[in-house]
mmCIF file of C-alpha atoms in Angstrom:
data_model
loop_
_atom_site.group_PDB
_atom_site.id
_atom_site.type_symbol
_atom_site.label_atom_id
_atom_site.label_comp_id
_atom_site.label_asym_id
_atom_site.label_seq_id
_atom_site.Cartn_x
_atom_site.Cartn_y
_atom_site.Cartn_z
ATOM 1 C CA MET A 178 14.006 -23.623 129.764
ATOM 2 C CA LEU A 179 16.328 -26.242 128.298
ATOM 3 C CA LEU A 180 13.734 -29.021 128.400
ATOM 4 C CA ASN A 181 11.220 -26.921 126.482
ATOM 5 C CA ASP A 182 13.911 -26.175 123.908
ATOM 6 C CA LEU A 183 14.584 -29.903 123.657
ATOM 7 C CA ARG A 184 10.909 -30.583 123.012
ATOM 8 C CA ARG A 185 10.833 -27.976 120.231
ATOM 9 C CA ILE A 186 13.943 -29.483 118.642
ATOM 10 C CA ILE A 187 12.380 -32.948 118.714
ATOM 11 C CA ARG A 188 9.238 -31.715 116.971
ATOM 12 C CA LYS A 189 11.338 -29.777 114.459
ATOM 13 C CA TYR A 190 12.850 -32.981 113.101
ATOM 14 C CA TYR A 191 9.619 -34.929 112.709
ATOM 15 C CA CYS A 192 9.357 -36.852 109.436
ATOM 16 C CA TRP A 193 5.868 -37.112 107.921
ATOM 17 C CA GLY A 194 4.412 -35.871 111.189
ATOM 18 C CA ARG A 195 6.170 -38.517 113.263
ATOM 19 C CA PRO A 196 9.630 -38.814 114.837
ATOM 20 C CA LEU A 197 12.191 -41.055 113.205
ATOM 21 C CA GLY A 198 12.754 -44.406 114.879
ATOM 22 C CA SER A 199 10.584 -46.162 117.430
ATOM 23 C CA THR A 200 7.354 -44.247 118.094
ATOM 24 C CA LEU A 201 6.969 -45.965 121.462
ATOM 25 C CA LEU A 202 10.481 -44.949 122.504
ATOM 26 C CA TRP A 203 9.902 -41.322 121.481
ATOM 27 C CA GLU A 204 6.635 -41.241 123.426
ATOM 28 C CA GLN A 205 8.495 -42.441 126.508
ATOM 29 C CA HIS A 206 11.078 -39.684 126.039
ATOM 30 C CA LEU A 207 8.368 -37.022 125.692
ATOM 31 C CA LYS A 208 6.581 -38.287 128.804
ATOM 32 C CA THR A 209 9.865 -38.127 130.701
ATOM 33 C CA ILE A 210 10.405 -34.531 129.557
ATOM 34 C CA ASP A 211 6.858 -33.615 130.644
ATOM 35 C CA ARG A 212 7.410 -35.221 134.037
ATOM 36 C CA ILE A 213 10.682 -33.348 134.580
ATOM 37 C CA CYS A 214 9.115 -30.041 133.465
ATOM 38 C CA GLN A 215 6.221 -30.550 135.866
ATOM 39 C CA PHE A 216 8.614 -31.290 138.710
ATOM 40 C CA ALA A 217 10.861 -28.322 137.863
ATOM 41 C CA SER A 218 7.907 -25.917 137.730
ATOM 42 C CA GLY A 219 7.207 -26.628 141.396
ATOM 43 C CA ILE A 220 10.732 -25.751 142.531
ATOM 44 C CA GLN A 221 11.093 -22.361 144.172
ATOM 45 C CA ILE A 222 14.550 -20.826 144.344
ATOM 46 C CA LYS A 223 14.797 -18.579 147.374
ATOM 47 C CA GLU A 224 17.346 -15.867 147.986
ATOM 48 C CA PRO A 225 19.808 -16.663 150.797
ATOM 49 C CA ILE A 226 18.823 -15.234 154.150
ATOM 50 C CA GLU A 227 21.224 -12.784 155.758
ATOM 51 C CA ASP A 228 21.601 -14.533 159.108
ATOM 52 C CA GLY A 229 25.097 -13.304 159.871
ATOM 53 C CA SER A 230 26.800 -16.594 158.968
ATOM 54 C CA TYR A 231 29.997 -16.571 156.939
ATOM 55 C CA ARG A 232 30.094 -17.486 153.274
ATOM 56 C CA LEU A 233 32.908 -18.809 151.156
ATOM 57 C CA SER A 234 33.495 -15.381 149.653
ATOM 58 C CA ASP A 235 33.961 -13.939 153.167
ATOM 59 C CA MET A 236 37.070 -16.032 153.792
ATOM 60 C CA PRO A 237 40.510 -14.440 153.511
ATOM 61 C CA ALA A 238 42.295 -14.835 150.192
ATOM 62 C CA ALA A 239 44.996 -16.961 151.839
ATOM 63 C CA ILE A 240 42.439 -19.578 152.930
ATOM 64 C CA LEU A 241 40.722 -19.605 149.534
ATOM 65 C CA ARG A 242 44.114 -20.074 147.907
ATOM 66 C CA GLU A 243 44.850 -23.082 150.121
ATOM 67 C CA ILE A 244 41.498 -24.609 149.141
ATOM 68 C CA LEU A 245 42.268 -24.169 145.447
ATOM 69 C CA LEU A 246 45.730 -25.664 145.857
ATOM 70 C CA ARG A 247 44.114 -28.880 147.074
ATOM 71 C CA LEU A 248 42.061 -29.341 143.911
ATOM 72 C CA SER A 249 43.698 -31.813 141.544
ATOM 73 C CA ASP A 250 41.154 -31.554 138.714
ATOM 74 C CA TYR A 251 41.610 -28.521 136.489
ATOM 75 C CA LYS A 252 37.880 -28.601 135.661
ATOM 76 C CA ASP A 253 37.127 -27.964 139.333
ATOM 77 C CA LEU A 254 39.386 -24.918 139.162
ATOM 78 C CA MET A 255 37.579 -23.606 136.107
ATOM 79 C CA ASN A 256 34.196 -24.149 137.763
ATOM 80 C CA SER A 257 35.421 -22.413 140.915
ATOM 81 C CA ALA A 258 36.342 -19.383 138.830
ATOM 82 C CA GLN A 259 32.697 -19.131 137.791
ATOM 83 C CA ALA A 260 31.474 -19.332 141.391
ATOM 84 C CA CYS A 261 32.644 -15.900 142.507
ATOM 85 C CA ASP A 262 34.965 -13.096 141.453
ATOM 86 C CA ASP A 263 37.371 -13.741 144.332
ATOM 87 C CA MET A 264 37.950 -17.296 143.122
ATOM 88 C CA LYS A 265 38.463 -16.116 139.557
ATOM 89 C CA PHE A 266 41.070 -13.607 140.687
ATOM 90 C CA LEU A 267 42.999 -16.292 142.597
ATOM 91 C CA ILE A 268 42.811 -18.863 139.807
ATOM 92 C CA ASP A 269 44.484 -16.386 137.480
ATOM 93 C CA GLU A 270 47.564 -16.600 139.708
ATOM 94 C CA GLN A 271 50.435 -18.515 138.143
ATOM 95 C CA HIS A 272 51.254 -20.241 141.438
ATOM 96 C CA ILE A 273 48.015 -22.261 141.337
ATOM 97 C CA TRP A 274 48.743 -23.672 137.880
ATOM 98 C CA LYS A 275 52.412 -24.239 138.625
ATOM 99 C CA GLU A 276 51.518 -26.432 141.596
ATOM 100 C CA LEU A 277 48.979 -28.278 139.447
ATOM 101 C CA CYS A 278 51.744 -28.985 136.918
ATOM 102 C CA LYS A 279 53.960 -30.355 139.685
ATOM 103 C CA PHE A 280 51.162 -32.633 140.865
ATOM 104 C CA HIS A 281 50.263 -34.196 137.509
ATOM 105 C CA PHE A 282 53.649 -34.264 135.774
ATOM 106 C CA THR A 283 57.158 -35.277 136.716
ATOM 107 C CA ARG A 284 59.988 -32.806 137.021
ATOM 108 C CA GLU A 285 61.600 -34.384 133.959
ATOM 109 C CA GLN A 286 58.463 -33.943 131.836
ATOM 110 C CA ILE A 287 58.214 -30.275 132.792
ATOM 111 C CA ARG A 288 61.922 -29.714 132.165
ATOM 112 C CA LEU A 289 61.818 -31.326 128.710
ATOM 113 C CA PHE A 290 58.781 -29.296 127.745
ATOM 114 C CA LEU A 291 60.382 -26.016 128.798
ATOM 115 C CA GLU A 292 63.564 -26.919 126.939
ATOM 116 C CA ASN A 293 61.670 -27.810 123.767
ATOM 117 C CA GLU A 294 59.781 -24.530 123.976
ATOM 118 C CA LYS A 295 63.095 -22.759 124.668
ATOM 119 C CA ILE A 296 61.765 -21.294 127.899
ATOM 120 C CA LYS A 297 64.244 -20.497 130.652
ATOM 121 C CA PRO A 298 62.421 -20.471 134.010
ATOM 122 C CA VAL A 299 64.975 -18.151 135.570
ATOM 123 C CA ASN A 300 64.560 -15.300 133.130
ATOM 124 C CA ALA A 301 61.263 -15.887 131.319
ATOM 125 C CA LYS A 302 57.786 -15.200 132.642
ATOM 126 C CA ILE A 303 55.998 -18.532 132.260
ATOM 127 C CA ASP A 304 52.269 -18.840 131.704
ATOM 128 C CA TRP A 305 51.783 -21.993 133.780
ATOM 129 C CA GLN A 306 48.158 -22.364 132.758
ATOM 130 C CA VAL A 307 49.215 -22.688 129.117
ATOM 131 C CA VAL A 308 52.037 -25.041 130.127
ATOM 132 C CA PHE A 309 49.595 -27.227 132.073
ATOM 133 C CA HIS A 310 47.167 -27.645 129.186
ATOM 134 C CA GLN A 311 49.948 -28.419 126.715
ATOM 135 C CA LEU A 312 51.433 -31.001 129.085
ATOM 136 C CA ARG A 313 47.948 -32.426 129.636
ATOM 137 C CA ARG A 314 47.458 -32.945 125.912
ATOM 138 C CA LYS A 315 50.897 -34.507 125.576
ATOM 139 C CA TYR A 316 51.116 -36.772 128.635
ATOM 140 C CA GLY A 317 47.607 -37.006 130.030
ATOM 141 C CA LEU A 318 46.746 -36.480 133.690
ATOM 142 C CA LYS A 319 47.701 -38.454 136.752
ATOM 143 C CA GLU A 320 44.921 -40.820 137.752
ATOM 144 C CA GLU A 321 43.719 -40.835 141.352
ATOM 145 C CA TYR A 322 41.775 -43.644 142.969
ATOM 146 C CA ALA A 323 40.364 -44.140 146.433
ATOM 147 C CA GLU A 324 41.719 -47.702 146.472
ATOM 148 C CA SER A 325 44.627 -49.311 144.626
ATOM 149 C CA LEU A 326 44.767 -52.756 143.065
ATOM 150 C CA PHE A 327 48.149 -54.512 142.901
ATOM 151 C CA LEU A 328 49.608 -57.640 141.340
ATOM 152 C CA CYS A 329 51.933 -59.828 143.398
ATOM 153 C CA ARG A 330 54.997 -60.842 141.364
ATOM 154 C CA HIS A 331 55.504 -63.975 143.457
ATOM 155 C CA CYS A 332 52.120 -65.721 143.254
ATOM 156 C CA ARG A 333 50.482 -63.620 140.504
ATOM 157 C CA CYS A 334 47.491 -62.793 142.688
ATOM 158 C CA LEU A 335 45.611 -59.510 142.595
ATOM 159 C CA PHE A 336 45.031 -57.799 145.919
ATOM 160 C CA TRP A 337 43.751 -54.541 147.341
ATOM 161 C CA LYS A 338 46.439 -52.516 149.039
ATOM 162 C CA SER A 339 44.245 -51.769 152.054
ATOM 163 C CA PHE A 340 43.743 -55.519 152.703
ATOM 164 C CA GLY A 341 47.388 -56.448 152.216
ATOM 165 C CA HIS A 342 48.776 -59.734 150.898
ATOM 166 C CA PRO A 343 50.566 -62.707 152.544
ATOM 167 C CA CYS A 344 53.521 -62.544 150.130
ATOM 168 C CA VAL A 345 54.151 -58.838 150.636
ATOM 169 C CA ASP A 346 54.704 -56.596 153.621
ATOM 170 C CA LEU A 347 53.493 -53.299 152.178
ATOM 171 C CA ARG A 348 55.011 -51.343 155.035
ATOM 172 C CA ARG A 349 58.534 -52.684 154.470
ATOM 173 C CA SER A 350 58.729 -53.618 150.778
ATOM 174 C CA ILE A 351 60.683 -51.207 148.614
ATOM 175 C CA PRO A 352 58.809 -49.476 145.773
ATOM 176 C CA SER A 353 59.770 -49.808 142.137
ATOM 177 C CA GLY A 354 62.824 -47.980 140.871
ATOM 178 C CA MET A 355 64.484 -47.525 144.282
ATOM 179 C CA GLU A 356 67.788 -48.666 145.713
ATOM 180 C CA PHE A 357 68.755 -49.721 149.206
ATOM 181 C CA MET A 358 72.059 -50.090 151.057
ATOM 182 C CA ASN A 359 73.344 -53.614 151.587
ATOM 183 C CA GLU A 360 74.487 -53.630 155.214
ATOM 184 C CA GLU A 361 77.029 -56.430 154.670
ATOM 185 C CA ASN A 362 79.226 -54.788 152.032
ATOM 186 C CA GLU A 363 77.734 -51.263 152.103
ATOM 187 C CA THR A 364 76.859 -51.221 148.409
ATOM 188 C CA LEU A 365 73.761 -49.962 146.642
ATOM 189 C CA VAL A 366 71.516 -52.750 145.379
ATOM 190 C CA ASN A 367 68.796 -52.291 142.765
ATOM 191 C CA THR A 368 65.514 -53.832 143.805
ATOM 192 C CA VAL A 369 62.810 -55.532 141.789
ATOM 193 C CA PRO A 370 59.385 -54.530 143.143
ATOM 194 C CA LEU A 371 57.473 -57.328 144.841
ATOM 195 C CA TYR A 372 54.191 -55.912 143.551
ATOM 196 C CA ILE A 373 53.090 -53.638 140.735
ATOM 197 C CA PRO A 374 50.051 -51.330 140.549
ATOM 198 C CA ILE A 375 47.211 -52.300 138.218
ATOM 199 C CA PRO A 376 45.243 -49.284 136.931
ATOM 200 C CA PRO A 377 41.617 -49.813 135.817
ATOM 201 C CA GLN A 378 42.472 -49.897 132.109
ATOM 202 C CA ALA A 379 45.073 -52.619 132.677
ATOM 203 C CA PHE A 380 42.600 -54.586 134.812
ATOM 204 C CA LEU A 381 39.958 -54.476 132.063
ATOM 205 C CA SER A 382 42.523 -55.679 129.528
ATOM 206 C CA PHE A 383 42.743 -58.972 131.452
ATOM 207 C CA PHE A 384 39.258 -59.810 130.171
ATOM 208 C CA SER A 385 39.676 -58.659 126.568
ATOM 209 C CA LEU A 386 39.633 -61.307 123.856
#
C-alpha cells in the first residue's frame, strides 16, 4: 500500500533516530497516515453485480467516439484510454486528436506548424497526436471557464458576462476584430470592442505590486 511505503520512506531518512525538522509536525503526519490506513483497511471493494444493466463498454463505438470528441482536456483522453480497451482503440484514431487540435489552436497556428515541419496535409499521413502535443508546448492550451469576466472600455468597470453591464448590450455589441456594414454608405467599418475579456492571470495582475 502506498501509505505504508510512505511510512517506510519517512523512517528511512531519520537523522539520529528522529526525523529532520519539527518533531511535532512529523508526529502529526504519522498520525494522519495511521488514521488513513485504518480507514482504508475497512473499505471492501466488491465486484460489480451482473444485473443486466448496460455499461460504458457496451455502447456502440460511434457513441463512445462522440463522448471522446466532447472532451477538451487531453489528460481526460489519456485517462479514458486506461479505462477500457475499447476507449484505447478509439483514442488511437487520428480524428480524435485532429478535432482536439482544431479546438485548442487556430487554423493559422496549425497551418504555420505544418508548413514549418514541411508537412502537406493533402499527401502526407499526419500523426495528429504528435502535432497536438507539439502545438501545446509551443502555444499552450485554450482556457475554459464556467463564467467570464470582462472589462468595459467606457467606464473601466469589471463585470460578469452573465450579469451584463449598463454600458454594453452583450447581445448586440460586436466582438473584437470584426467588421460590420455601414447601412448609409454600404462600406465596411472596423469596430473597436466595447468590452474585453479578462482571464484569471490578468485579473490577478491588477493586485500585483
